[in-house]
Every structure is written in structure tokens, then in C-alpha cells.
Amino acid sequence: MRVFSLSLQKIISMPRRRQPRKIVAPPKFREYRPYGHQGESTGTVELLYEEYESIKLADYDGLSHHQACVLMGISRPTFARIYESARRKIAQALVETKKIKSVFGNVYFDRNWYKCTKCHNLFTLPDSIHERLCPMCKSNKIEFINSNQ
Amino acid sequence: MKTIITAAEPNLKSLMDLRFGRCQYFCLFDDANGGVSFIKNEGQDAQGGAGTKAAEKMISLGVKRIISGDFGPKAKELLDKFQIQLIKITDNNKSINEIISSIK
């Protein structure tokens, strides 16, 4: 019985691996700084990429938490936790006149596949490529498909 | 722009290899001068991490576009980060020559 409880304890104390969060694009800023504040600036809060993405999906794009968590590839409670943490950090920065720094968190970038409806080949379009054409047949009849397919 | 096509054999008549990390040869095509060269894939029999190794090779070669049958998740993540365009060919009976002439 004792052996059993010990091994159980070992399992419990080992933290579960964190699921990486899927984001579409990193924030376009490195840092936000307070301007015209009184007294000394008092430090920095580190806003993770996934926290930025949660604010963007829920408040800027106006999605429900359920829709947003599906897009980020995480459960709804996890999304709610990240979103809550993001709001607390931003509130803290505003009240305590702190800088907001964007920090790479536990994320991976979503770059979905496109499909050419003419030659049926699949391809990606990195940001460095501006024309939205099929690279094989130069057709512009391309459609966006989900990478899970 | 440099393009890599995964090849089964080191000649233009060979078929495309449908795997990226474990393909036999990489065919390097440079559309600036039309030069074609074949590079043997050293990681094809690796125990693990063949895709990552191949992706690192692509980055060191300065390739901008890769044509293959499929890409593993680790290789894709790395290549996406370096803004390399990936193309999956669904028709698996195409020769290297046909592919090169269609992207010229």
C-alpha cells in the first residue's frame, strides 16, 4: 500500500507537459512604453505571444472563447486562463505605468496549406511571397485548406 | 531563386521522391542560371531527426522553395520559420524534368 501511494505521489508531482499554443502571427511590437507619466517608470511586464493572441482573438476579432480555443488548438479552460493572465498583465502595466514587452511563449506558428484548384497541388505561402498564385501552374484559383486535413 | 526537388535517382528522368527527410537525392535547381545539381541525402537512413537534418541543410543552402510529396511536422515548422515555401505534389508519377519545366 505504501509503495502504491509513493508511486502515485511521484506521478502527481510530475507536471504535465504543456501543449504548445497555435498562433497566427506574432505581435508587431517589441515593447509598449508609458509616455508622459509622473515619477520613475517602474519596470516591465512580459506579455507572452499566446496572451497577445488570446486578447486579439477574443477582444479584437470578437470571437467567443469557444471559437478562439479551437483556433489556438487548446481547451476552453486553458484559453480562459491565458486570456485572464493577459488581461491582468495589461491592467497591471496601465495602473503601475510599466512597459509591456512581447515575449515568445510556448507557441508555434500556424501556416496552413493552400490548394490549387487547377493542378491540385498543395503549397504554403510564406510572408516573403506577395503574389497569391500557385507556384506550379501560376493559376490564381487557390483555396485555403486546414492543415489538419 | 533556388529550388529543391526531392529525387529518387540522381538524373533528370528520375521520379520525384515522395518523402522529404528520407528522400534519396535532393535536386537543386537555380532559375537564375538554369543550373541543376544533385546532392545525396546523408540523413536518409538516420534513426531519427532525418527531417530536421534535411531542413537544416536546406537552410544552409539558401533554398527558397522545396517541392516534395510530404513534409513532417518538425521539418515544416523549421522551414516555415525561415520563410521557405513548401509545395506538396499530389501526382506522384512526375519526373524531375517535368517539374523543372513547369516551374521555369
XYZ file of C-alpha atoms in Angstrom:
253
model
C 0.000 0.000 0.000
C 2.817 2.303 0.911
C 4.618 1.568 -2.362
C 1.458 2.343 -4.234
C 0.962 5.695 -2.545
C 4.598 6.629 -3.125
C 4.408 5.865 -6.824
C 1.141 7.762 -7.027
C 2.794 10.752 -5.409
C 5.564 10.595 -7.981
C 3.045 10.676 -10.794
C 1.172 13.580 -9.249
C 4.248 15.688 -8.582
C 5.455 15.426 -12.170
C 3.945 18.326 -14.112
C 2.138 17.594 -17.288
C 3.827 18.745 -20.479
C 2.397 21.977 -21.766
C 0.598 21.795 -25.039
C 2.062 24.364 -27.430
C -0.415 27.043 -28.422
C -1.049 27.783 -32.053
C -0.902 31.423 -33.113
C -1.392 33.047 -36.487
C 1.150 35.854 -36.259
C 3.386 37.288 -33.544
C 2.595 40.782 -32.219
C 4.008 43.550 -34.402
C 5.664 45.330 -31.491
C 8.574 44.598 -29.199
C 7.502 46.893 -26.427
C 4.890 49.441 -25.384
C 6.193 52.193 -23.164
C 4.268 54.628 -20.990
C 4.591 58.254 -22.135
C 4.263 61.383 -20.005
C 3.908 59.573 -16.719
C 4.853 61.071 -13.385
C 7.768 59.675 -11.472
C 10.007 56.855 -12.468
C 8.893 54.110 -14.772
C 8.677 51.016 -12.650
C 9.669 48.080 -14.789
C 8.278 45.729 -17.365
C 5.547 43.141 -17.708
C 6.192 40.325 -20.131
C 3.218 39.632 -22.356
C 3.569 36.210 -23.967
C 2.700 35.693 -27.620
C -0.162 33.375 -26.712
C -1.564 36.004 -24.345
C -1.425 38.611 -27.075
C -3.150 36.181 -29.428
C -5.926 35.487 -26.898
C -6.635 39.221 -26.498
C -6.610 39.612 -30.265
C -9.000 36.723 -30.896
C -11.421 37.468 -28.059
C -11.456 41.278 -27.950
C -10.245 42.494 -31.332
C -11.751 39.815 -33.582
C -14.710 39.434 -31.211
C -14.725 35.632 -31.171
C -16.265 33.599 -28.374
C -13.858 31.767 -26.104
C -15.003 28.526 -27.651
C -14.199 29.615 -31.217
C -10.895 31.103 -30.078
C -9.714 27.998 -28.219
C -10.344 25.845 -31.300
C -8.209 28.225 -33.381
C -5.365 28.062 -30.877
C -5.563 24.274 -30.541
C -6.163 24.291 -26.775
C -9.092 23.601 -24.444
C -11.520 26.326 -23.449
C -10.422 26.439 -19.780
C -6.793 26.805 -20.893
C -7.795 29.595 -23.236
C -9.691 31.321 -20.423
C -6.620 31.071 -18.183
C -4.310 32.573 -20.794
C -6.822 35.335 -21.547
C -7.224 36.143 -17.846
C -3.455 36.289 -17.397
C -3.139 38.598 -20.422
C -5.779 40.994 -19.075
C -4.182 41.067 -15.648
C -0.784 41.851 -17.134
C -2.141 44.650 -19.310
C -4.106 46.102 -16.386
C -1.025 45.946 -14.213
C 1.039 47.716 -16.852
C -1.549 50.503 -17.216
C -2.000 51.093 -13.497
C 1.627 50.779 -12.474
C 2.944 52.550 -15.626
C 5.011 49.567 -16.674
C 6.316 48.732 -20.105
C 4.660 45.869 -21.965
C 7.210 43.675 -23.639
C 6.228 40.919 -26.078
C 7.941 37.635 -25.254
C 7.945 34.364 -27.167
C 5.976 31.926 -25.035
C 5.021 28.339 -25.628
C 3.746 28.715 -29.171
C 4.054 27.501 -32.719
C 3.036 29.317 -35.834
C 0.137 28.251 -37.886
C 0.927 28.249 -41.551
C -1.794 26.434 -43.323
C -1.668 24.832 -46.687
C -3.206 26.253 -49.811
C -4.554 24.110 -52.571
C -4.532 24.937 -56.249
C -7.904 24.011 -57.741
C -6.347 23.645 -61.195
C -3.404 21.301 -60.607
C -4.442 20.074 -57.102
C -1.012 20.600 -55.592
C -0.636 21.828 -52.025
C 1.693 24.639 -51.045
C 2.421 27.241 -48.378
C 2.708 30.979 -48.885
C 5.400 32.454 -46.618
C 5.255 36.180 -45.811
C 8.138 36.818 -48.211
C 5.923 35.875 -51.173
C 3.411 38.567 -52.044
C 1.629 37.170 -55.084
C -1.116 34.707 -54.280
C -0.548 32.313 -57.175
C 0.002 28.589 -57.435
C 3.796 28.155 -57.716
C 3.443 25.224 -60.116
C 0.891 26.335 -62.710
C 0.712 30.095 -61.870
C -3.054 29.834 -61.550
C -4.768 32.265 -59.191
C -7.525 29.803 -58.361
C -6.215 28.774 -54.992
C -8.098 27.908 -51.849
C -7.188 27.790 -48.199
C -7.336 24.401 -46.523
C -6.917 23.430 -42.911
C -3.621 21.762 -42.019
C -5.448 19.085 -40.004
C -6.886 17.535 -43.124
C 15.805 31.621 -56.691
C 16.990 28.207 -55.581
C 14.518 25.347 -55.589
C 14.961 21.849 -54.186
C 13.064 18.893 -55.613
C 13.359 15.572 -53.794
C 14.513 12.919 -56.271
C 14.669 9.115 -56.271
C 17.742 8.945 -58.519
C 20.436 11.462 -59.477
C 19.234 12.194 -63.013
C 16.570 14.338 -64.664
C 14.486 11.374 -65.842
C 14.064 10.003 -62.346
C 10.788 10.233 -60.491
C 10.265 12.589 -57.605
C 10.806 11.111 -54.140
C 7.641 11.496 -52.091
C 9.419 11.866 -48.760
C 11.337 14.936 -47.708
C 13.624 13.902 -44.823
C 14.270 10.411 -46.135
C 14.475 11.030 -49.843
C 17.393 9.585 -51.827
C 18.666 12.749 -53.516
C 17.997 16.467 -53.482
C 17.843 18.073 -56.905
C 18.968 21.680 -56.654
C 17.620 23.900 -59.419
C 18.697 27.526 -59.677
C 16.463 29.539 -62.006
C 18.958 32.415 -62.140
C 21.332 30.400 -64.362
C 19.274 27.258 -65.048
C 21.835 25.061 -63.297
C 20.786 21.663 -61.964
C 22.809 19.621 -59.494
C 22.103 16.557 -57.382
C 23.042 16.224 -53.730
C 22.903 12.911 -51.908
C 20.774 12.960 -48.782
C 23.038 11.741 -45.994
C 20.232 11.534 -43.454
C 18.053 9.065 -45.341
C 18.892 6.108 -43.069
C 19.145 8.113 -39.846
C 17.491 6.671 -36.759
C 15.636 9.873 -36.045
C 15.626 13.546 -36.901
C 16.037 12.988 -40.640
C 13.530 15.731 -41.436
C 15.196 18.244 -39.134
C 18.640 17.472 -40.549
C 17.397 17.809 -44.104
C 15.672 21.087 -43.219
C 18.905 22.449 -41.706
C 20.715 21.524 -44.914
C 18.113 23.395 -46.959
C 18.574 26.489 -44.793
C 22.369 26.373 -45.157
C 21.982 26.024 -48.946
C 19.824 29.159 -49.036
C 16.882 27.452 -50.719
C 13.650 29.425 -51.110
C 11.295 26.695 -52.303
C 11.043 22.938 -51.742
C 8.988 20.524 -53.812
C 8.265 17.108 -52.342
C 5.437 14.689 -51.636
C 5.054 15.359 -47.936
C 6.768 17.114 -45.047
C 6.977 16.025 -41.418
C 5.764 18.382 -38.690
C 9.255 19.199 -37.328
C 10.724 19.931 -40.747
C 7.700 22.028 -41.680
C 7.928 24.097 -38.510
C 11.615 24.829 -39.088
C 11.192 25.626 -42.790
C 8.197 27.889 -42.085
C 10.328 29.841 -39.653
C 12.886 30.509 -42.389
C 10.200 31.587 -44.867
C 10.810 28.708 -47.240
C 7.902 27.863 -49.491
C 6.811 24.226 -49.360
C 4.997 22.516 -52.213
C 3.367 19.090 -51.995
C 2.896 17.407 -55.340
C -0.126 15.125 -55.366
C 0.653 13.460 -58.712
C 3.432 11.002 -57.847
C 4.317 9.944 -61.379
C 6.061 13.146 -62.325
C 9.706 13.194 -63.348
C 12.195 15.803 -62.182
C 12.374 17.141 -65.735
C 8.624 17.736 -65.904
C 8.611 19.528 -62.583
C 11.518 21.774 -63.526
C 9.888 22.724 -66.816
C 6.647 23.615 -65.045
C 8.331 25.967 -62.561
C 10.664 27.638 -65.067
